Amino acid sequence: MDEEMGEDYAKLAGLAAEEDLEESLFQSLKKRLPWLLILLFLGLCVSTVVSMFETVVAQLTIVMAFQSLILGMAGNVGTQSLAVTIRVLMDDTLERKQKLYLIWKEVRVGAMNGLIIGTCAFLLLGLYVHFAKSYAWGPAYAISLCIGLSLWLAMIISSLTGTTIPIFFKKIGIDPAVASGPLITTVNDMVGVVTYYGLAWIFLINLLHM
């Protein structure tokens, strides 16, 4: 059981197998480097997307302060959905109907968690922006509303990706534990960036002209 758990944990980190202290440098590199190279390319894609919103950051610098909050929460939700999905997919007799129910359940969980977290962010961050950053009450809560909505949407989409990506890999014959962990982290970064800066551009800049 200990060996099996260690192997599963290694796969979620993007390793082909568990490492130990006796391995050579080359063996460790062989296990880690392939996925890191793939993620480097995907990370460049995320950076390209971020650069598309340079005008948003230039016009409303404060939004940069909360980027890590959005990305972190999206990543956390995606990891939770991934862990649940990997465990369920261990059952090879799982039917299509059950997989669809799993996706629907995780999206609902993500939506409810996102609603609660987003509401808390809206209420608390409005106070923070007003008192710590000296914004008037209206703009402060406009910014916090944008953050709250971004959290809600990002958590819904991250729940969806955290469930569908491993199911897709399982379908095409790729070990979902190996492929999903690092990939979902990067995909959810992309989701968080587009959701957050897209809403900031539409809501804060175009509608409210901040």
PDB file of C-alpha atoms in Angstrom:
ATOM      1  CA  MET A   1       0.000   0.000   0.000  1.00  0.00           C
ATOM      2  CA  ASP A   2       2.861   2.373   0.827  1.00  0.00           C
ATOM      3  CA  GLU A   3       4.504   1.744  -2.560  1.00  0.00           C
ATOM      4  CA  GLU A   4       1.219   2.247  -4.407  1.00  0.00           C
ATOM      5  CA  MET A   5       0.504   5.504  -2.568  1.00  0.00           C
ATOM      6  CA  GLY A   6       4.019   6.751  -3.263  1.00  0.00           C
ATOM      7  CA  GLU A   7       3.653   5.993  -6.964  1.00  0.00           C
ATOM      8  CA  ASP A   8       0.292   7.789  -7.163  1.00  0.00           C
ATOM      9  CA  TYR A   9       1.700  10.828  -5.361  1.00  0.00           C
ATOM     10  CA  ALA A  10       4.643  10.944  -7.764  1.00  0.00           C
ATOM     11  CA  LYS A  11       2.313  10.794 -10.755  1.00  0.00           C
ATOM     12  CA  LEU A  12       0.293  13.765  -9.517  1.00  0.00           C
ATOM     13  CA  ALA A  13       3.533  15.761  -9.479  1.00  0.00           C
ATOM     14  CA  GLY A  14       4.188  14.840 -13.104  1.00  0.00           C
ATOM     15  CA  LEU A  15       6.761  12.124 -12.391  1.00  0.00           C
ATOM     16  CA  ALA A  16       6.744   8.822 -14.225  1.00  0.00           C
ATOM     17  CA  ALA A  17       7.543   6.995 -10.977  1.00  0.00           C
ATOM     18  CA  GLU A  18       8.498   7.604  -7.365  1.00  0.00           C
ATOM     19  CA  GLU A  19      12.094   8.749  -6.697  1.00  0.00           C
ATOM     20  CA  ASP A  20      14.402   7.621  -3.933  1.00  0.00           C
ATOM     21  CA  LEU A  21      17.761   8.676  -2.491  1.00  0.00           C
ATOM     22  CA  GLU A  22      19.687   6.038  -4.445  1.00  0.00           C
ATOM     23  CA  GLU A  23      18.864   7.415  -7.870  1.00  0.00           C
ATOM     24  CA  SER A  24      21.456   9.134  -9.997  1.00  0.00           C
ATOM     25  CA  LEU A  25      21.164  12.701 -11.248  1.00  0.00           C
ATOM     26  CA  PHE A  26      20.408  11.435 -14.772  1.00  0.00           C
ATOM     27  CA  GLN A  27      17.578   9.184 -13.548  1.00  0.00           C
ATOM     28  CA  SER A  28      15.956  12.053 -11.641  1.00  0.00           C
ATOM     29  CA  LEU A  29      16.273  14.366 -14.637  1.00  0.00           C
ATOM     30  CA  LYS A  30      14.761  11.734 -16.897  1.00  0.00           C
ATOM     31  CA  LYS A  31      11.678  11.561 -14.701  1.00  0.00           C
ATOM     32  CA  ARG A  32      11.211  15.295 -14.198  1.00  0.00           C
ATOM     33  CA  LEU A  33      12.482  17.081 -17.308  1.00  0.00           C
ATOM     34  CA  PRO A  34       9.944  15.987 -19.988  1.00  0.00           C
ATOM     35  CA  TRP A  35       6.920  17.476 -18.236  1.00  0.00           C
ATOM     36  CA  LEU A  36       8.870  20.568 -17.189  1.00  0.00           C
ATOM     37  CA  LEU A  37       9.710  21.257 -20.850  1.00  0.00           C
ATOM     38  CA  ILE A  38       6.063  20.861 -21.821  1.00  0.00           C
ATOM     39  CA  LEU A  39       5.025  23.151 -18.973  1.00  0.00           C
ATOM     40  CA  LEU A  40       7.635  25.698 -20.035  1.00  0.00           C
ATOM     41  CA  PHE A  41       5.878  25.977 -23.380  1.00  0.00           C
ATOM     42  CA  LEU A  42       2.461  26.205 -21.718  1.00  0.00           C
ATOM     43  CA  GLY A  43       3.821  28.786 -19.283  1.00  0.00           C
ATOM     44  CA  LEU A  44       4.937  30.894 -22.224  1.00  0.00           C
ATOM     45  CA  CYS A  45       1.375  30.691 -23.531  1.00  0.00           C
ATOM     46  CA  VAL A  46       0.102  31.978 -20.171  1.00  0.00           C
ATOM     47  CA  SER A  47       2.638  34.827 -20.286  1.00  0.00           C
ATOM     48  CA  THR A  48       1.468  35.694 -23.799  1.00  0.00           C
ATOM     49  CA  VAL A  49      -2.121  35.896 -22.581  1.00  0.00           C
ATOM     50  CA  VAL A  50      -1.080  38.116 -19.648  1.00  0.00           C
ATOM     51  CA  SER A  51       0.740  40.453 -22.048  1.00  0.00           C
ATOM     52  CA  MET A  52      -2.522  40.917 -23.962  1.00  0.00           C
ATOM     53  CA  PHE A  53      -3.916  42.706 -20.899  1.00  0.00           C
ATOM     54  CA  GLU A  54      -1.040  45.170 -20.475  1.00  0.00           C
ATOM     55  CA  THR A  55      -3.392  48.100 -21.060  1.00  0.00           C
ATOM     56  CA  VAL A  56      -5.610  46.920 -18.182  1.00  0.00           C
ATOM     57  CA  VAL A  57      -2.656  46.788 -15.788  1.00  0.00           C
ATOM     58  CA  ALA A  58      -1.317  50.139 -17.014  1.00  0.00           C
ATOM     59  CA  GLN A  59      -4.663  51.838 -16.550  1.00  0.00           C
ATOM     60  CA  LEU A  60      -5.637  50.157 -13.266  1.00  0.00           C
ATOM     61  CA  THR A  61      -2.469  49.037 -11.515  1.00  0.00           C
ATOM     62  CA  ILE A  62      -4.210  47.803  -8.363  1.00  0.00           C
ATOM     63  CA  VAL A  63      -5.607  44.746 -10.166  1.00  0.00           C
ATOM     64  CA  MET A  64      -2.088  43.267 -10.219  1.00  0.00           C
ATOM     65  CA  ALA A  65      -2.155  43.008  -6.420  1.00  0.00           C
ATOM     66  CA  PHE A  66      -4.906  40.378  -6.521  1.00  0.00           C
ATOM     67  CA  GLN A  67      -3.751  38.251  -9.464  1.00  0.00           C
ATOM     68  CA  SER A  68      -2.091  35.637  -7.247  1.00  0.00           C
ATOM     69  CA  LEU A  69      -5.315  35.340  -5.221  1.00  0.00           C
ATOM     70  CA  ILE A  70      -7.333  34.445  -8.322  1.00  0.00           C
ATOM     71  CA  LEU A  71      -4.722  32.037  -9.695  1.00  0.00           C
ATOM     72  CA  GLY A  72      -4.154  30.383  -6.321  1.00  0.00           C
ATOM     73  CA  MET A  73      -7.834  29.713  -5.659  1.00  0.00           C
ATOM     74  CA  ALA A  74      -8.402  28.457  -9.209  1.00  0.00           C
ATOM     75  CA  GLY A  75      -5.453  26.093  -8.792  1.00  0.00           C
ATOM     76  CA  ASN A  76      -6.689  24.850  -5.412  1.00  0.00           C
ATOM     77  CA  VAL A  77     -10.147  24.048  -6.751  1.00  0.00           C
ATOM     78  CA  GLY A  78      -8.729  22.329  -9.820  1.00  0.00           C
ATOM     79  CA  THR A  79      -6.458  20.178  -7.642  1.00  0.00           C
ATOM     80  CA  GLN A  80      -9.385  19.160  -5.426  1.00  0.00           C
ATOM     81  CA  SER A  81     -11.487  18.136  -8.429  1.00  0.00           C
ATOM     82  CA  LEU A  82      -8.507  16.292  -9.896  1.00  0.00           C
ATOM     83  CA  ALA A  83      -7.958  14.296  -6.694  1.00  0.00           C
ATOM     84  CA  VAL A  84     -11.621  13.265  -6.572  1.00  0.00           C
ATOM     85  CA  THR A  85     -11.685  12.360 -10.265  1.00  0.00           C
ATOM     86  CA  ILE A  86      -8.484  10.294 -10.159  1.00  0.00           C
ATOM     87  CA  ARG A  87      -9.880   8.306  -7.250  1.00  0.00           C
ATOM     88  CA  VAL A  88     -13.182   7.678  -9.045  1.00  0.00           C
ATOM     89  CA  LEU A  89     -11.419   6.695 -12.292  1.00  0.00           C
ATOM     90  CA  MET A  90      -9.661   3.847 -10.480  1.00  0.00           C
ATOM     91  CA  ASP A  91     -12.931   1.979 -11.036  1.00  0.00           C
ATOM     92  CA  ASP A  92     -12.624   0.638 -14.595  1.00  0.00           C
ATOM     93  CA  THR A  93     -16.311  -0.312 -14.670  1.00  0.00           C
ATOM     94  CA  LEU A  94     -17.402   3.328 -14.466  1.00  0.00           C
ATOM     95  CA  GLU A  95     -20.189   4.052 -16.971  1.00  0.00           C
ATOM     96  CA  ARG A  96     -20.572   7.144 -19.163  1.00  0.00           C
ATOM     97  CA  LYS A  97     -23.603   8.254 -17.155  1.00  0.00           C
ATOM     98  CA  GLN A  98     -21.579   8.110 -13.935  1.00  0.00           C
ATOM     99  CA  LYS A  99     -18.774  10.175 -15.478  1.00  0.00           C
ATOM    100  CA  LEU A 100     -21.245  12.837 -16.591  1.00  0.00           C
ATOM    101  CA  TYR A 101     -22.721  12.888 -13.092  1.00  0.00           C
ATOM    102  CA  LEU A 102     -19.222  13.328 -11.637  1.00  0.00           C
ATOM    103  CA  ILE A 103     -18.609  16.329 -13.920  1.00  0.00           C
ATOM    104  CA  TRP A 104     -21.976  17.856 -13.004  1.00  0.00           C
ATOM    105  CA  LYS A 105     -21.360  17.297  -9.291  1.00  0.00           C
ATOM    106  CA  GLU A 106     -17.888  18.889  -9.356  1.00  0.00           C
ATOM    107  CA  VAL A 107     -19.150  21.906 -11.288  1.00  0.00           C
ATOM    108  CA  ARG A 108     -21.897  22.403  -8.686  1.00  0.00           C
ATOM    109  CA  VAL A 109     -19.400  22.066  -5.844  1.00  0.00           C
ATOM    110  CA  GLY A 110     -17.107  24.562  -7.562  1.00  0.00           C
ATOM    111  CA  ALA A 111     -20.006  26.972  -8.120  1.00  0.00           C
ATOM    112  CA  MET A 112     -21.095  26.863  -4.477  1.00  0.00           C
ATOM    113  CA  ASN A 113     -17.551  27.161  -3.149  1.00  0.00           C
ATOM    114  CA  GLY A 114     -16.933  29.991  -5.601  1.00  0.00           C
ATOM    115  CA  LEU A 115     -20.108  31.778  -4.478  1.00  0.00           C
ATOM    116  CA  ILE A 116     -19.094  31.624  -0.818  1.00  0.00           C
ATOM    117  CA  ILE A 117     -15.435  32.542  -1.405  1.00  0.00           C
ATOM    118  CA  GLY A 118     -16.355  35.226  -3.934  1.00  0.00           C
ATOM    119  CA  THR A 119     -18.867  36.810  -1.541  1.00  0.00           C
ATOM    120  CA  CYS A 120     -16.303  36.858   1.279  1.00  0.00           C
ATOM    121  CA  ALA A 121     -13.741  38.412  -1.076  1.00  0.00           C
ATOM    122  CA  PHE A 122     -16.243  41.042  -2.199  1.00  0.00           C
ATOM    123  CA  LEU A 123     -17.079  42.101   1.362  1.00  0.00           C
ATOM    124  CA  LEU A 124     -13.562  42.004   2.826  1.00  0.00           C
ATOM    125  CA  LEU A 125     -11.498  43.272  -0.100  1.00  0.00           C
ATOM    126  CA  GLY A 126     -13.755  46.288  -0.511  1.00  0.00           C
ATOM    127  CA  LEU A 127     -12.796  47.323   3.010  1.00  0.00           C
ATOM    128  CA  TYR A 128      -9.131  46.619   2.304  1.00  0.00           C
ATOM    129  CA  VAL A 129      -9.042  48.653  -0.914  1.00  0.00           C
ATOM    130  CA  HIS A 130     -10.860  51.541   0.765  1.00  0.00           C
ATOM    131  CA  PHE A 131      -8.765  51.765   3.938  1.00  0.00           C
ATOM    132  CA  ALA A 132      -5.383  50.452   2.796  1.00  0.00           C
ATOM    133  CA  LYS A 133      -5.335  51.893  -0.732  1.00  0.00           C
ATOM    134  CA  SER A 134      -7.372  55.056  -0.058  1.00  0.00           C
ATOM    135  CA  TYR A 135      -9.986  54.413  -2.758  1.00  0.00           C
ATOM    136  CA  ALA A 136     -13.468  55.888  -2.386  1.00  0.00           C
ATOM    137  CA  TRP A 137     -16.170  53.431  -1.301  1.00  0.00           C
ATOM    138  CA  GLY A 138     -17.689  53.108  -4.803  1.00  0.00           C
ATOM    139  CA  PRO A 139     -14.496  52.264  -6.719  1.00  0.00           C
ATOM    140  CA  ALA A 140     -13.247  50.108  -3.836  1.00  0.00           C
ATOM    141  CA  TYR A 141     -16.308  47.880  -3.947  1.00  0.00           C
ATOM    142  CA  ALA A 142     -16.358  47.905  -7.754  1.00  0.00           C
ATOM    143  CA  ILE A 143     -12.867  46.414  -7.676  1.00  0.00           C
ATOM    144  CA  SER A 144     -13.807  43.902  -4.979  1.00  0.00           C
ATOM    145  CA  LEU A 145     -16.934  42.930  -6.955  1.00  0.00           C
ATOM    146  CA  CYS A 146     -14.755  42.255  -9.996  1.00  0.00           C
ATOM    147  CA  ILE A 147     -12.475  40.089  -7.842  1.00  0.00           C
ATOM    148  CA  GLY A 148     -15.420  38.231  -6.316  1.00  0.00           C
ATOM    149  CA  LEU A 149     -16.983  37.511  -9.721  1.00  0.00           C
ATOM    150  CA  SER A 150     -13.597  36.428 -11.093  1.00  0.00           C
ATOM    151  CA  LEU A 151     -13.147  34.002  -8.190  1.00  0.00           C
ATOM    152  CA  TRP A 152     -16.614  32.555  -8.738  1.00  0.00           C
ATOM    153  CA  LEU A 153     -16.151  32.042 -12.491  1.00  0.00           C
ATOM    154  CA  ALA A 154     -12.570  30.798 -12.182  1.00  0.00           C
ATOM    155  CA  MET A 155     -13.552  28.244  -9.538  1.00  0.00           C
ATOM    156  CA  ILE A 156     -16.420  26.926 -11.670  1.00  0.00           C
ATOM    157  CA  ILE A 157     -14.213  26.569 -14.753  1.00  0.00           C
ATOM    158  CA  SER A 158     -11.356  25.062 -12.717  1.00  0.00           C
ATOM    159  CA  SER A 159     -13.708  22.444 -11.272  1.00  0.00           C
ATOM    160  CA  LEU A 160     -14.742  21.599 -14.820  1.00  0.00           C
ATOM    161  CA  THR A 161     -11.172  21.308 -16.138  1.00  0.00           C
ATOM    162  CA  GLY A 162     -10.037  19.394 -13.049  1.00  0.00           C
ATOM    163  CA  THR A 163     -12.679  16.785 -13.823  1.00  0.00           C
ATOM    164  CA  THR A 164     -12.816  16.643 -17.620  1.00  0.00           C
ATOM    165  CA  ILE A 165      -9.070  16.621 -18.368  1.00  0.00           C
ATOM    166  CA  PRO A 166      -8.304  13.387 -16.461  1.00  0.00           C
ATOM    167  CA  ILE A 167     -11.446  11.764 -17.900  1.00  0.00           C
ATOM    168  CA  PHE A 168     -10.274  12.732 -21.395  1.00  0.00           C
ATOM    169  CA  PHE A 169      -6.778  11.331 -20.796  1.00  0.00           C
ATOM    170  CA  LYS A 170      -8.273   8.104 -19.453  1.00  0.00           C
ATOM    171  CA  LYS A 171     -10.411   7.870 -22.588  1.00  0.00           C
ATOM    172  CA  ILE A 172      -7.428   8.143 -24.965  1.00  0.00           C
ATOM    173  CA  GLY A 173      -5.320   5.699 -22.971  1.00  0.00           C
ATOM    174  CA  ILE A 174      -2.968   8.095 -21.151  1.00  0.00           C
ATOM    175  CA  ASP A 175      -2.482   7.709 -17.402  1.00  0.00           C
ATOM    176  CA  PRO A 176      -4.582  10.606 -16.039  1.00  0.00           C
ATOM    177  CA  ALA A 177      -2.534  10.876 -12.842  1.00  0.00           C
ATOM    178  CA  VAL A 178       0.719  11.483 -14.731  1.00  0.00           C
ATOM    179  CA  ALA A 179      -0.644  13.936 -17.275  1.00  0.00           C
ATOM    180  CA  SER A 180      -3.295  15.835 -15.342  1.00  0.00           C
ATOM    181  CA  GLY A 181      -1.528  17.301 -12.299  1.00  0.00           C
ATOM    182  CA  PRO A 182       0.984  19.679 -13.921  1.00  0.00           C
ATOM    183  CA  LEU A 183      -1.273  20.348 -16.918  1.00  0.00           C
ATOM    184  CA  ILE A 184      -4.273  21.370 -14.820  1.00  0.00           C
ATOM    185  CA  THR A 185      -2.134  23.788 -12.803  1.00  0.00           C
ATOM    186  CA  THR A 186      -1.080  25.590 -15.982  1.00  0.00           C
ATOM    187  CA  VAL A 187      -4.540  25.465 -17.592  1.00  0.00           C
ATOM    188  CA  ASN A 188      -6.091  26.947 -14.457  1.00  0.00           C
ATOM    189  CA  ASP A 189      -3.522  29.754 -14.498  1.00  0.00           C
ATOM    190  CA  MET A 190      -4.700  30.526 -18.020  1.00  0.00           C
ATOM    191  CA  VAL A 191      -8.339  30.378 -16.920  1.00  0.00           C
ATOM    192  CA  GLY A 192      -7.698  32.661 -13.952  1.00  0.00           C
ATOM    193  CA  VAL A 193      -5.794  35.240 -15.983  1.00  0.00           C
ATOM    194  CA  VAL A 194      -8.377  35.460 -18.781  1.00  0.00           C
ATOM    195  CA  THR A 195     -11.315  35.551 -16.347  1.00  0.00           C
ATOM    196  CA  TYR A 196      -9.822  38.178 -14.048  1.00  0.00           C
ATOM    197  CA  TYR A 197      -8.320  40.590 -16.543  1.00  0.00           C
ATOM    198  CA  GLY A 198     -11.179  40.092 -18.980  1.00  0.00           C
ATOM    199  CA  LEU A 199     -13.723  41.101 -16.335  1.00  0.00           C
ATOM    200  CA  ALA A 200     -11.524  43.996 -15.193  1.00  0.00           C
ATOM    201  CA  TRP A 201     -11.322  45.261 -18.774  1.00  0.00           C
ATOM    202  CA  ILE A 202     -15.068  44.922 -19.441  1.00  0.00           C
ATOM    203  CA  PHE A 203     -16.487  45.921 -16.067  1.00  0.00           C
ATOM    204  CA  LEU A 204     -13.998  48.329 -14.503  1.00  0.00           C
ATOM    205  CA  ILE A 205     -12.517  50.065 -17.532  1.00  0.00           C
ATOM    206  CA  ASN A 206     -15.160  49.970 -20.273  1.00  0.00           C
ATOM    207  CA  LEU A 207     -18.336  50.197 -18.152  1.00  0.00           C
ATOM    208  CA  LEU A 208     -17.218  52.192 -15.098  1.00  0.00           C
ATOM    209  CA  HIS A 209     -14.360  54.056 -16.820  1.00  0.00           C
ATOM    210  CA  MET A 210     -12.026  53.708 -13.849  1.00  0.00           C
TER     211      MET A 210
END
